[in-house]
Coordinates of C-alpha atoms in Angstrom, one line a residue:
Chain A
M1 CA -6.2 69.4 -32.4
K2 CA -7.2 70.0 -35.9
E3 CA -5.7 72.9 -37.7
T4 CA -7.8 75.9 -38.8
P5 CA -9.0 75.0 -42.3
L6 CA -7.9 77.1 -45.2
S7 CA -10.8 79.1 -46.7
N8 CA -11.3 79.2 -50.4
C9 CA -10.9 83.0 -50.6
E10 CA -7.5 82.8 -48.8
R11 CA -6.3 80.2 -51.3
D12 CA -7.5 82.2 -54.3
F13 CA -6.0 85.4 -52.9
L14 CA -2.6 83.8 -52.2
L15 CA -2.4 82.2 -55.7
R16 CA -3.4 85.4 -57.4
A17 CA -0.9 87.4 -55.4
I18 CA 1.9 84.9 -56.3
E19 CA 1.0 85.3 -60.0
E20 CA 1.5 89.0 -59.6
K21 CA 4.8 88.3 -57.8
K22 CA 3.6 89.6 -54.4
R23 CA 4.2 87.9 -51.1
L24 CA 2.2 88.3 -47.9
D25 CA 5.0 90.0 -46.0
G26 CA 6.4 92.1 -48.9
R27 CA 9.4 89.9 -49.7
Q28 CA 10.8 89.3 -53.2
T29 CA 10.6 85.9 -54.8
Y30 CA 14.1 84.9 -53.8
D31 CA 14.3 86.6 -50.4
Y32 CA 14.8 84.8 -47.1
R33 CA 13.1 86.0 -43.9
K34 CA 15.2 87.6 -41.2
L35 CA 17.5 84.9 -39.8
K36 CA 18.7 85.3 -36.2
I37 CA 21.1 82.9 -34.4
T38 CA 21.6 83.0 -30.7
F39 CA 23.3 80.6 -28.3
G40 CA 22.4 79.3 -24.8
T41 CA 24.8 79.3 -21.9
D42 CA 25.9 75.6 -22.5
Y43 CA 28.1 74.7 -25.4
G44 CA 26.0 73.2 -28.1
C45 CA 22.8 74.9 -27.4
C46 CA 21.6 77.1 -30.3
F47 CA 18.3 79.0 -31.1
V48 CA 17.5 79.9 -34.7
D49 CA 14.7 82.4 -35.7
L50 CA 13.7 82.4 -39.3
G51 CA 11.1 85.1 -39.3
Q52 CA 8.5 83.7 -36.8
T53 CA 9.7 80.1 -37.2
R54 CA 11.7 79.2 -34.2
V55 CA 13.7 76.1 -33.4
M56 CA 16.3 75.1 -30.8
A57 CA 19.1 72.6 -31.2
Q58 CA 21.0 70.9 -28.4
V59 CA 24.0 68.7 -28.8
S60 CA 25.2 66.3 -26.2
C61 CA 27.6 63.4 -26.2
E62 CA 28.3 60.2 -24.2
L63 CA 30.7 57.2 -24.4
V64 CA 29.2 54.1 -25.9
A65 CA 30.3 50.9 -27.7
P66 CA 30.7 51.4 -31.4
K67 CA 28.7 49.7 -34.2
E68 CA 30.1 46.3 -35.0
N69 CA 30.7 47.0 -38.7
R70 CA 32.4 50.3 -37.9
P71 CA 34.6 49.9 -34.8
T72 CA 36.7 53.0 -35.3
E73 CA 34.0 55.5 -36.0
G74 CA 31.9 57.6 -33.6
I75 CA 28.1 57.6 -33.9
L76 CA 25.9 60.6 -34.9
F77 CA 22.3 60.6 -33.9
F78 CA 19.7 63.1 -35.1
N79 CA 16.3 63.8 -33.8
I80 CA 13.7 66.4 -34.7
E81 CA 10.9 66.9 -32.2
L82 CA 7.7 68.5 -33.4
S83 CA 6.3 69.8 -30.2
P84 CA 2.6 71.0 -29.8
M85 CA 4.1 74.3 -28.8
A86 CA 4.9 74.9 -32.5
S87 CA 1.5 74.3 -33.9
P88 CA -1.8 73.0 -32.6
S89 CA -1.8 70.3 -35.2
F90 CA 1.4 68.7 -33.9
E91 CA 0.7 66.0 -31.4
Q92 CA 3.1 65.0 -28.7
G93 CA 4.6 61.5 -29.2
R94 CA 2.9 60.7 -32.4
Q95 CA 5.1 60.2 -35.4
S96 CA 3.3 62.2 -38.1
E97 CA 4.3 62.1 -41.7
L98 CA 5.9 65.5 -41.5
S99 CA 8.0 64.4 -38.6
V100 CA 9.3 61.3 -40.4
K101 CA 10.0 63.4 -43.5
L102 CA 12.0 66.1 -41.6
N103 CA 14.0 63.5 -39.6
R104 CA 14.9 61.6 -42.8
Q105 CA 16.0 64.8 -44.6
L106 CA 18.1 66.1 -41.7
E107 CA 19.9 62.7 -41.5
R108 CA 20.6 62.7 -45.2
C109 CA 21.8 66.3 -45.1
L110 CA 24.2 65.9 -42.2
R111 CA 25.2 62.3 -41.9
N112 CA 25.6 61.2 -45.5
S113 CA 27.5 64.3 -46.4
K114 CA 30.1 63.4 -43.8
C115 CA 30.4 66.9 -42.5
I116 CA 31.6 65.7 -39.1
D117 CA 34.8 63.6 -38.8
T118 CA 33.6 60.5 -37.1
E119 CA 37.1 58.9 -36.9
S120 CA 38.2 61.6 -34.4
L121 CA 35.3 60.6 -32.2
C122 CA 36.9 57.2 -31.5
V123 CA 38.5 56.7 -28.1
V124 CA 39.3 53.0 -27.8
S125 CA 38.8 51.2 -31.1
G126 CA 36.1 48.6 -30.9
E127 CA 35.2 49.4 -27.3
K128 CA 34.5 53.1 -26.6
V129 CA 33.5 55.8 -29.0
W130 CA 31.7 59.1 -28.6
Q131 CA 28.1 59.2 -29.6
V132 CA 27.1 62.7 -30.5
R133 CA 23.4 63.4 -30.3
V134 CA 21.6 66.4 -31.9
D135 CA 18.1 67.1 -30.7
V136 CA 16.2 69.8 -32.6
H137 CA 13.0 71.1 -30.9
T138 CA 10.5 73.1 -32.9
L139 CA 9.2 76.0 -30.8
N140 CA 7.1 77.8 -33.4
N141 CA 6.0 76.8 -36.9
D142 CA 5.6 79.6 -39.4
G143 CA 6.7 77.6 -42.4
N144 CA 10.0 76.1 -43.6
L145 CA 11.0 74.1 -40.6
M146 CA 13.5 72.2 -42.6
D147 CA 15.8 75.1 -43.3
A148 CA 15.6 76.4 -39.8
A149 CA 16.4 72.9 -38.4
S150 CA 19.4 72.4 -40.7
V151 CA 20.9 75.8 -39.7
A152 CA 20.3 75.1 -36.0
A153 CA 21.8 71.6 -36.2
I154 CA 25.0 72.5 -38.0
T155 CA 25.5 75.7 -35.9
A156 CA 25.0 73.7 -32.7
L157 CA 27.5 71.1 -33.9
C158 CA 30.1 73.8 -34.6
H159 CA 29.4 75.4 -31.2
F160 CA 29.6 72.2 -29.2
R161 CA 32.7 71.2 -27.1
R162 CA 33.3 67.6 -26.1
P163 CA 35.2 66.6 -23.0
D164 CA 38.9 66.0 -23.4
V165 CA 40.2 62.4 -23.2
A166 CA 43.7 61.1 -22.4
I167 CA 44.9 57.6 -23.1
Q168 CA 47.9 56.2 -21.3
G169 CA 48.4 52.6 -22.3
E170 CA 45.3 50.8 -20.9
E171 CA 44.0 53.7 -18.9
V172 CA 41.5 56.1 -20.4
T173 CA 40.8 59.4 -18.5
V174 CA 37.9 61.6 -19.4
F175 CA 38.5 65.1 -18.0
S176 CA 35.6 67.2 -16.7
P177 CA 35.2 70.8 -18.1
E178 CA 36.8 72.2 -15.0
E179 CA 40.0 70.1 -15.3
R180 CA 40.7 70.6 -18.9
D181 CA 39.0 72.8 -21.5
P182 CA 36.7 70.8 -23.7
I183 CA 37.6 70.6 -27.4
P184 CA 35.4 71.3 -30.4
L185 CA 34.3 68.7 -32.9
S186 CA 36.1 68.6 -36.2
V187 CA 33.6 69.9 -38.8
Y188 CA 34.7 69.6 -42.4
H189 CA 32.0 71.7 -44.0
M190 CA 28.6 73.1 -43.2
P191 CA 25.7 71.8 -45.3
I192 CA 22.7 74.1 -45.3
S193 CA 19.3 73.2 -46.8
V194 CA 17.3 75.7 -49.0
S195 CA 13.7 75.1 -49.7
F196 CA 11.8 76.1 -52.9
A197 CA 8.0 76.0 -53.0
F198 CA 6.3 75.5 -56.4
F199 CA 2.9 76.8 -57.4
Q200 CA 0.6 76.3 -60.4
Q201 CA 2.3 73.1 -61.6
G202 CA 5.8 74.5 -61.4
T203 CA 5.2 77.8 -63.1
F204 CA 6.0 79.9 -60.1
L205 CA 8.5 79.3 -57.4
L206 CA 9.2 80.9 -54.0
V207 CA 12.2 80.6 -51.7
D208 CA 11.6 80.1 -48.0
P209 CA 7.8 79.7 -47.9
C210 CA 5.9 80.9 -44.9
E211 CA 3.1 78.8 -43.3
R212 CA 0.3 80.0 -45.5
E213 CA 2.3 79.7 -48.7
E214 CA 3.2 76.1 -47.7
R215 CA -0.5 75.3 -47.4
V216 CA -1.3 76.3 -51.0
M217 CA 1.9 75.0 -52.6
D218 CA 1.9 72.2 -55.1
G219 CA 5.3 70.8 -54.3
L220 CA 8.6 71.4 -52.4
L221 CA 12.2 71.1 -53.6
M222 CA 14.9 71.0 -50.9
I223 CA 18.5 71.3 -51.9
A224 CA 21.2 70.9 -49.2
M225 CA 24.5 72.5 -50.2
N226 CA 27.7 73.8 -48.6
K227 CA 29.6 77.0 -49.4
H228 CA 32.0 75.1 -51.7
R229 CA 29.1 74.6 -54.1
E230 CA 28.9 70.9 -53.3
I231 CA 25.4 69.5 -53.3
C232 CA 24.9 67.3 -50.2
S233 CA 21.3 66.2 -50.9
I234 CA 18.3 67.0 -53.2
Q235 CA 14.8 66.0 -52.4
S236 CA 11.6 66.8 -54.3
S237 CA 8.2 66.1 -52.7
G238 CA 4.6 66.7 -53.8
G239 CA 4.8 65.0 -57.1
I240 CA 5.4 68.0 -59.3
M241 CA 7.2 67.6 -62.6
L242 CA 10.3 69.8 -62.8
L243 CA 12.3 70.6 -65.9
K244 CA 16.1 70.2 -65.9
D245 CA 16.7 73.9 -66.3
Q246 CA 14.4 74.7 -63.4
V247 CA 16.4 72.4 -61.1
M248 CA 19.7 74.0 -62.4
R249 CA 18.3 77.5 -61.7
C250 CA 17.3 76.5 -58.2
S251 CA 20.7 75.1 -57.4
K252 CA 22.3 78.4 -58.5
I253 CA 20.0 80.4 -56.3
A254 CA 20.7 77.9 -53.5
S255 CA 24.5 78.4 -53.8
V256 CA 24.1 82.2 -53.3
K257 CA 21.8 81.8 -50.3
V258 CA 24.0 79.2 -48.7
S259 CA 27.1 81.4 -48.9
E260 CA 25.1 84.2 -47.2
I261 CA 23.8 82.0 -44.5
T262 CA 27.2 80.4 -43.9
E263 CA 28.7 83.9 -43.5
L264 CA 26.0 84.7 -40.9
I265 CA 26.7 81.5 -39.0
S266 CA 30.4 82.1 -38.8
Q267 CA 29.8 85.7 -37.7
A268 CA 27.4 84.5 -35.0
L269 CA 29.9 81.9 -33.7
L270 CA 32.7 84.6 -33.6
N271 CA 30.5 87.0 -31.7
D272 CA 29.6 84.3 -29.2
K273 CA 33.2 83.4 -28.7
A274 CA 34.2 87.0 -28.1
A275 CA 31.3 87.5 -25.7
R276 CA 32.3 84.4 -23.6
K277 CA 36.0 85.4 -23.6
A278 CA 35.1 88.9 -22.4
G279 CA 33.1 87.3 -19.6
G280 CA 29.9 89.1 -20.7
K281 CA 26.5 87.7 -20.2
C282 CA 25.5 85.2 -22.8
G283 CA 22.7 82.9 -23.2
F284 CA 19.0 82.6 -24.0
A285 CA 17.6 85.1 -21.5
E286 CA 19.8 87.9 -22.8
S287 CA 19.0 87.3 -26.4
M288 CA 15.2 87.2 -26.0
P289 CA 13.5 90.1 -27.6
Q290 CA 10.8 91.9 -25.6
D291 CA 7.6 91.7 -27.7
R292 CA 4.9 93.4 -25.7
I293 CA 1.3 94.0 -26.7
T294 CA 0.9 97.8 -26.1
A295 CA -2.9 97.9 -26.5
L296 CA -3.5 98.7 -22.9
K297 CA -0.2 100.4 -22.4
M298 CA 0.0 103.3 -20.0
D299 CA 3.2 105.1 -19.0
Q300 CA 2.5 104.6 -15.3
T301 CA -0.1 102.1 -14.1
D302 CA -1.1 102.2 -10.5
V303 CA -1.7 99.0 -8.7
E304 CA -3.4 99.2 -5.3
M305 CA -0.9 98.1 -2.7
T306 CA -2.0 99.7 0.6
N307 CA -4.2 96.7 1.4
V308 CA -1.4 94.3 0.8
S309 CA 0.9 96.0 3.2
Q310 CA -1.8 96.2 5.9
T311 CA -2.7 92.6 5.7
G312 CA 1.0 91.7 5.6
S313 CA 1.7 93.6 8.9
G314 CA -1.4 92.1 10.4
V315 CA -0.2 88.6 9.7
I316 CA 3.1 89.4 11.3
L317 CA 1.5 90.9 14.4
Q318 CA -0.7 87.9 14.9
G319 CA 2.2 85.5 15.0
D320 CA 3.4 84.2 18.4
E321 CA 6.1 86.3 20.0
A322 CA 9.3 84.4 20.5
P323 CA 10.1 83.7 24.1
P324 CA 13.2 85.5 25.5
P325 CA 16.3 83.3 25.7
T326 CA 18.1 82.5 29.0
V327 CA 21.4 80.8 29.4
P328 CA 22.5 79.5 32.8
S329 CA 26.0 80.9 33.6
P330 CA 28.7 78.7 35.1
V331 CA 29.1 78.5 38.9
V332 CA 32.0 77.6 41.2
P333 CA 30.5 76.4 44.5
V334 CA 33.8 75.0 45.6
P335 CA 37.3 75.8 44.3
G336 CA 38.2 73.3 41.6
V337 CA 34.6 72.4 40.7
G338 CA 32.5 74.0 38.0
Q339 CA 28.8 73.8 37.8
V340 CA 26.4 74.8 35.0
G341 CA 22.8 74.8 36.0
Q342 CA 21.3 73.8 39.3
G343 CA 21.2 70.0 39.0
L344 CA 19.1 68.2 41.6
Q345 CA 19.4 70.7 44.4
S346 CA 15.8 71.8 44.8
W347 CA 12.5 71.2 43.2
G348 CA 11.6 74.8 42.6
L349 CA 14.9 75.7 41.0
E350 CA 14.9 72.5 38.9
E351 CA 11.6 73.5 37.2
E352 CA 13.0 76.9 36.6
E353 CA 16.1 75.4 35.0
E354 CA 13.9 73.2 32.8
D355 CA 12.0 76.2 31.6
D356 CA 15.2 78.0 31.0
D357 CA 16.5 75.1 28.9
D358 CA 13.3 74.8 26.9
E359 CA 13.3 78.5 26.3
E360 CA 16.9 78.3 25.2
E361 CA 16.1 75.6 22.6
E362 CA 13.2 77.6 21.2
S363 CA 15.0 80.8 21.0
S364 CA 18.2 79.6 19.3
G365 CA 17.5 81.7 16.2
D366 CA 17.0 85.1 18.0
D367 CA 19.2 88.1 18.0
Q368 CA 22.4 88.2 19.9
V369 CA 21.4 91.5 21.5
E370 CA 18.3 90.1 23.1
E371 CA 20.3 87.1 24.4
V372 CA 22.8 89.3 26.1
T373 CA 20.2 91.4 27.8
Q374 CA 18.3 88.4 28.9
I375 CA 21.3 86.7 30.3
K376 CA 22.2 89.8 32.3
L377 CA 18.6 89.8 33.7
S378 CA 18.7 86.2 34.7
E379 CA 22.1 86.7 36.4
K380 CA 20.7 89.5 38.5
D381 CA 17.7 87.3 39.5
K382 CA 19.9 84.4 40.6
K383 CA 22.4 86.4 42.5
E384 CA 20.7 86.1 45.8
A385 CA 20.1 82.3 45.4
V386 CA 23.5 81.2 44.2
V387 CA 26.9 82.9 44.2
E388 CA 28.0 83.1 40.6
I389 CA 31.2 83.7 38.9
S390 CA 30.9 85.0 35.4
D391 CA 32.8 87.1 32.9
S392 CA 31.3 90.3 34.3
E393 CA 33.2 93.0 36.0
E394 CA 32.0 92.0 39.4
E395 CA 34.2 88.9 39.5
E396 CA 36.8 90.1 41.9
V397 CA 34.3 91.0 44.5
E398 CA 32.6 87.6 44.5
V399 CA 35.9 85.7 44.7
D400 CA 36.7 87.6 47.8
K401 CA 33.4 86.8 49.3
L402 CA 33.9 83.1 48.7
N403 CA 37.3 83.1 50.3
Chain B
C1 CA -23.0 104.4 -2.1
D2 CA -22.4 101.0 -3.8
I3 CA -21.4 102.0 -7.3
D4 CA -19.1 104.7 -6.0
I5 CA -16.7 102.2 -4.7
L6 CA -16.3 100.8 -8.2
K7 CA -16.2 104.2 -9.8
E8 CA -13.1 105.1 -7.8
K9 CA -11.2 102.2 -9.5
I10 CA -12.1 103.0 -13.1
G11 CA -8.9 103.0 -15.2
E12 CA -6.9 101.0 -12.6
V13 CA -5.3 97.7 -13.0
L14 CA -7.1 95.0 -11.1
L15 CA -6.1 91.4 -10.5
P16 CA -8.3 88.3 -10.1
G17 CA -9.4 87.9 -6.6
D18 CA -10.0 91.6 -5.9
E19 CA -13.3 92.0 -4.1
F20 CA -15.8 94.7 -3.7
V21 CA -18.3 94.3 -0.9
F22 CA -21.5 96.3 -0.9
E23 CA -22.9 97.1 2.5
S24 CA -26.6 96.2 2.7
E25 CA -28.4 98.9 4.6
D26 CA -30.8 97.7 7.3
T27 CA -32.8 100.9 7.5
I28 CA -34.3 102.3 4.3
F29 CA -35.1 105.9 4.3
L30 CA -38.6 106.8 3.0
T31 CA -37.3 109.6 0.9
D32 CA -34.6 107.6 -1.0
N33 CA -35.1 105.6 -4.2
V34 CA -36.7 102.2 -3.5
K35 CA -34.2 100.2 -5.5
P36 CA -30.6 100.7 -4.7
E37 CA -28.3 101.1 -7.8
R38 CA -26.8 97.8 -8.7
P39 CA -23.8 97.6 -11.1
V40 CA -24.3 95.6 -14.3
C41 CA -21.3 93.2 -14.7
G42 CA -19.6 92.7 -18.0
P43 CA -16.9 90.2 -18.9
G44 CA -14.3 89.7 -16.2
L45 CA -16.5 90.5 -13.3
R46 CA -18.7 88.1 -11.3
Q47 CA -21.4 89.0 -8.8
S48 CA -22.8 86.9 -6.1
G49 CA -25.1 88.4 -3.5
N50 CA -23.6 91.7 -2.4
R51 CA -20.0 90.7 -3.4
L52 CA -18.4 91.6 -6.7
V53 CA -15.3 89.6 -7.6
V54 CA -12.8 90.3 -10.4
S55 CA -12.1 87.1 -12.4
K56 CA -9.7 88.4 -15.1
S57 CA -6.7 90.7 -14.9
G58 CA -7.0 94.0 -16.8
V59 CA -8.2 97.5 -16.6
L60 CA -11.6 98.4 -15.2
R61 CA -13.8 100.2 -17.7
H62 CA -17.1 101.9 -17.2
K63 CA -20.1 102.9 -19.3
P64 CA -22.6 105.1 -17.7
P65 CA -25.0 104.6 -15.9
H66 CA -24.2 101.2 -14.4
T67 CA -22.1 99.0 -16.7
F68 CA -18.6 97.9 -15.6
W69 CA -16.3 95.4 -17.3
M70 CA -12.6 94.3 -17.3
D71 CA -10.6 95.2 -20.4
S72 CA -8.1 92.4 -21.0
Q73 CA -6.1 91.1 -23.8
Q74 CA -6.3 87.6 -25.3
W75 CA -6.1 85.8 -28.6
R76 CA -8.2 82.7 -28.1
Y77 CA -11.9 83.2 -28.7
V78 CA -14.7 81.8 -26.4
P79 CA -18.1 81.8 -28.1
A80 CA -20.6 84.1 -26.5
K81 CA -24.3 84.7 -27.3
A82 CA -25.2 87.4 -29.8
E83 CA -21.7 88.0 -31.0
T84 CA -21.1 88.2 -34.7
V85 CA -18.2 86.2 -36.0
I86 CA -16.5 85.1 -39.2
G87 CA -16.6 81.3 -39.6
I88 CA -15.1 78.9 -42.2
V89 CA -17.4 76.1 -43.4
T90 CA -15.7 72.8 -42.9
S91 CA -18.4 70.3 -43.8
K92 CA -21.9 69.9 -45.1
S93 CA -24.0 67.1 -43.7
G94 CA -27.7 66.8 -44.3
D95 CA -29.3 69.8 -43.0
I96 CA -26.6 71.6 -41.2
F97 CA -23.2 73.0 -41.9
K98 CA -20.2 72.6 -39.5
V99 CA -18.4 75.9 -39.1
D100 CA -15.0 76.6 -37.6
V101 CA -15.1 79.7 -35.4
G102 CA -11.8 79.4 -33.6
G103 CA -13.2 78.1 -30.4
S104 CA -12.9 74.7 -28.8
E105 CA -15.8 73.2 -30.8
Q106 CA -17.1 73.7 -34.3
A107 CA -20.4 75.5 -34.4
S108 CA -23.4 74.3 -36.4
L109 CA -25.3 76.4 -38.9
S110 CA -28.7 75.3 -40.2
Y111 CA -29.3 75.8 -43.9
L112 CA -32.7 77.3 -43.1
A113 CA -31.0 80.1 -41.1
F114 CA -30.4 82.3 -44.2
E115 CA -32.5 85.0 -45.5
G116 CA -35.1 83.7 -48.0
A117 CA -34.1 80.1 -47.5
T118 CA -36.7 77.3 -47.7
K119 CA -36.5 73.6 -48.0
R120 CA -36.7 73.9 -51.8
N121 CA -34.5 77.0 -52.0
R122 CA -31.2 76.1 -50.4
P123 CA -28.5 78.6 -49.9
N124 CA -25.4 78.4 -52.0
V125 CA -22.7 77.5 -49.5
Q126 CA -19.7 75.4 -50.3
V127 CA -17.0 73.9 -48.0
G128 CA -14.3 76.5 -47.4
D129 CA -16.6 79.5 -47.8
L130 CA -16.6 82.3 -45.3
V131 CA -19.8 83.1 -43.4
F132 CA -20.6 86.1 -41.2
A133 CA -23.0 84.9 -38.6
Q134 CA -24.1 85.4 -35.0
F135 CA -24.5 83.0 -32.1
T136 CA -27.9 82.0 -30.8
V137 CA -26.6 79.3 -28.5
A138 CA -23.2 79.7 -26.9
N139 CA -22.4 78.2 -23.5
K140 CA -19.9 75.7 -22.2
D141 CA -22.3 72.8 -22.0
M142 CA -23.7 72.7 -25.5
E143 CA -22.4 72.9 -29.0
P144 CA -22.5 76.5 -30.3
E145 CA -25.1 77.3 -32.9
L146 CA -25.0 80.1 -35.5
V147 CA -27.6 81.8 -37.6
C148 CA -27.3 84.2 -40.5
I149 CA -30.5 86.1 -39.9
D150 CA -31.5 88.4 -37.1
G151 CA -34.7 88.3 -35.0
S152 CA -37.0 89.6 -37.8
G153 CA -35.7 87.3 -40.5
R154 CA -33.5 89.7 -42.4
A155 CA -29.9 89.2 -43.3
N156 CA -28.6 92.5 -42.0
G157 CA -25.2 92.1 -43.5
M158 CA -24.7 88.5 -42.5
G159 CA -24.3 85.5 -44.8
V160 CA -21.8 84.1 -47.2
F161 CA -19.1 86.4 -48.5
G162 CA -15.5 86.6 -49.5
G163 CA -14.4 86.7 -53.1
G164 CA -11.1 88.3 -53.6
G165 CA -10.2 89.4 -50.1
L166 CA -7.7 88.2 -47.4
L167 CA -8.5 86.7 -44.0
L168 CA -6.3 87.7 -41.0
K169 CA -6.1 86.6 -37.4
V170 CA -5.6 89.3 -34.8
S171 CA -6.0 89.7 -31.1
L172 CA -9.5 90.1 -29.6
G173 CA -8.6 93.5 -28.1
L174 CA -7.8 94.9 -31.6
V175 CA -11.1 93.7 -32.9
R176 CA -13.0 95.4 -30.0
R177 CA -11.1 98.6 -30.7
L178 CA -12.0 98.5 -34.3
L179 CA -15.7 97.9 -33.5
A180 CA -15.9 100.7 -30.9
P181 CA -18.2 103.6 -31.9
Q182 CA -15.4 106.2 -32.1
S183 CA -12.4 104.2 -33.3
D184 CA -9.1 105.9 -34.0
I185 CA -7.8 103.0 -36.1
R186 CA -10.9 103.0 -38.3
S187 CA -10.7 106.8 -38.9
D188 CA -7.0 106.5 -39.7
L189 CA -7.7 103.7 -42.1
E190 CA -10.5 105.7 -43.8
Q191 CA -8.0 108.3 -44.8
L192 CA -5.6 105.8 -46.5
F193 CA -7.6 104.2 -49.3
P194 CA -11.0 102.8 -49.8
C195 CA -11.4 99.2 -48.6
E196 CA -14.0 96.7 -47.4
L197 CA -13.6 95.3 -43.9
V198 CA -15.5 92.5 -42.2
V199 CA -14.6 92.3 -38.5
G200 CA -15.5 89.1 -36.6
M201 CA -15.4 89.1 -32.8
N202 CA -13.4 85.9 -32.9
G203 CA -10.3 87.8 -33.9
R204 CA -10.8 87.3 -37.7
I205 CA -10.8 90.2 -40.1
W206 CA -11.5 90.1 -43.8
V207 CA -10.0 92.8 -46.0
R208 CA -10.5 93.7 -49.6
A209 CA -9.2 96.8 -51.4
S210 CA -9.1 97.7 -55.1
T211 CA -5.7 96.1 -55.8
I212 CA -3.8 93.2 -54.2
Q213 CA -1.0 95.5 -53.2
Q214 CA -3.3 97.7 -51.2
T215 CA -5.0 94.7 -49.6
L216 CA -1.6 93.4 -48.4
I217 CA -0.7 96.8 -47.1
I218 CA -3.8 97.1 -45.0
S219 CA -3.5 93.5 -43.7
N220 CA 0.1 94.1 -42.6
L221 CA -0.9 97.4 -40.9
L222 CA -3.7 95.8 -39.0
Q223 CA -1.6 93.0 -37.7
S224 CA 1.1 95.4 -36.6
C225 CA -1.5 97.6 -34.7
D226 CA -1.4 95.2 -31.9
T227 CA 2.1 96.0 -30.9
L228 CA 2.2 99.7 -31.8
T229 CA 1.2 102.5 -29.4
A230 CA -1.1 105.1 -30.7
P231 CA 1.6 107.7 -31.7
Q232 CA 3.6 105.0 -33.4
R233 CA 0.6 103.9 -35.4
R234 CA -0.2 107.4 -36.5
E235 CA 3.4 107.7 -37.6
Q236 CA 3.2 104.6 -39.7
F237 CA 0.0 105.7 -41.4
R238 CA 1.5 109.1 -42.1
K239 CA 4.5 107.6 -43.7
L240 CA 2.3 105.4 -45.9
Q241 CA 0.3 108.3 -47.0
K242 CA 3.3 110.3 -48.0
G243 CA 5.1 107.4 -49.5
G244 CA 2.1 106.7 -51.7
L245 CA 2.8 103.1 -52.3

């Protein structure tokens, strides 16, 4: 689907507002939107909300053969999916320019910076290594997908636990999570990307652009840094000419932002750990905020239910009534011989028995109380025809009669 | 009588599939009115013969004498005839402009459908401009068509507009509440500061106030009105008036 076109008056208004240092949602030039990190029930599942932009990262691992030129290192695989859920202009399956750009940036930010120790992912050198796969799904696009995706990816990697492995000589045992606690990945540092949007040929800059600001910007500068002030990657797109001191200024701003965000991530990881230890509820459903549209809100809304209960009871009444169950009781015609049922004695009784058996099969799910009453009734009916011995109190009398 | 069945349910939540059957009387009394009262169905209600079926979930509303409709909430706009909307011009080709109204298809707007436009005197419309227009043709089988004049050939507030303001997207319910004759939100807004508002039934609102700051305040207020109850909204407005931003 095509995106809603940007009208001229919106563009003019946004540019004028930026010149007056005003942003649409009232933020300052260097302010980030509210960043919220929540975790799912599995290890390695992480949701990140950056204002209205929402992404989800999921980490998984499996044992594979290593690359031939790197037999002792594990493999890291990154994938960002732009789903049509995020924006009507994203098409499922098609590799758009934005998707290629985001994937490339995430790979450079996380893989080339060597933030994960891949040597520790090796199980049997040259044969079996762990392949860790990070899938980032975009759920809602309100600008600055790159930052949200990088935070989600690194948080999910820190949250993830891989199965424990034991090697004894030639034997390799992979323990399931129930047998042995899974162990976390070894993360050296956390690279976070910070995006700067430039307007009016580099005169004005904004941190963390929202979707409308992204549509009117001239160019984007993305700096990935960790809290030790090491730059992991810098990328400038849009063809704007930046001066050296502009880039230096951006990197200083980025270092401040990155330390704040890293603090937030560590806090979120600690909270989640405490919640899991305490056995409390954790996961996506718990962390979902309840956004309700209250336009038609009433404190108590009546929904007509009397018809529903009437039709419901009508349906139940119309159903066929279950036939009563009957069970033939055991009989001792001659001492030392037991008989259940009538066998081939007489035609009339045989038919009765068949009916009884059929009824028995149909009514196997009925209440015990009904069964008991029905059995007692059938006993009384058959008393005249056959002398019965059962577990009732009249046993003694009947035995005497036989003898 | 027939309408009384519906009148009992005014203000209640109804779900799609709820039915109302009107009994047709075999004998007609000579002293009664010749035509029985039939309800006029608005959006969300469908009538076939003597059965009335609810097709959208929401609250049943009534306007005397006979009009009933379902008040429901949605964001996506479906073009309907005679509704005034804000459109964005996407292309100019020959004699018609293609306008995006937020529906499934782009609507077409002829260059002659402006006040005082002739073949020699073309209107000054560029790609990316905002137009306030109404639908002459809007059904699911044909491409929707817009015009910027009313039946008698006058503009009546329609046409190209939009220097210096901001365009917002809100829910359709908020737009209807703003356009209602006695609107609480509009009266609250009037007391804040003077501003110009163009409200399109496709969920788009254009705002302009004297400064950029005031425009931004009003646009944020309108977007939050969707999720605020009436007392909360009045609280917000009161805080703003006192704060005197």
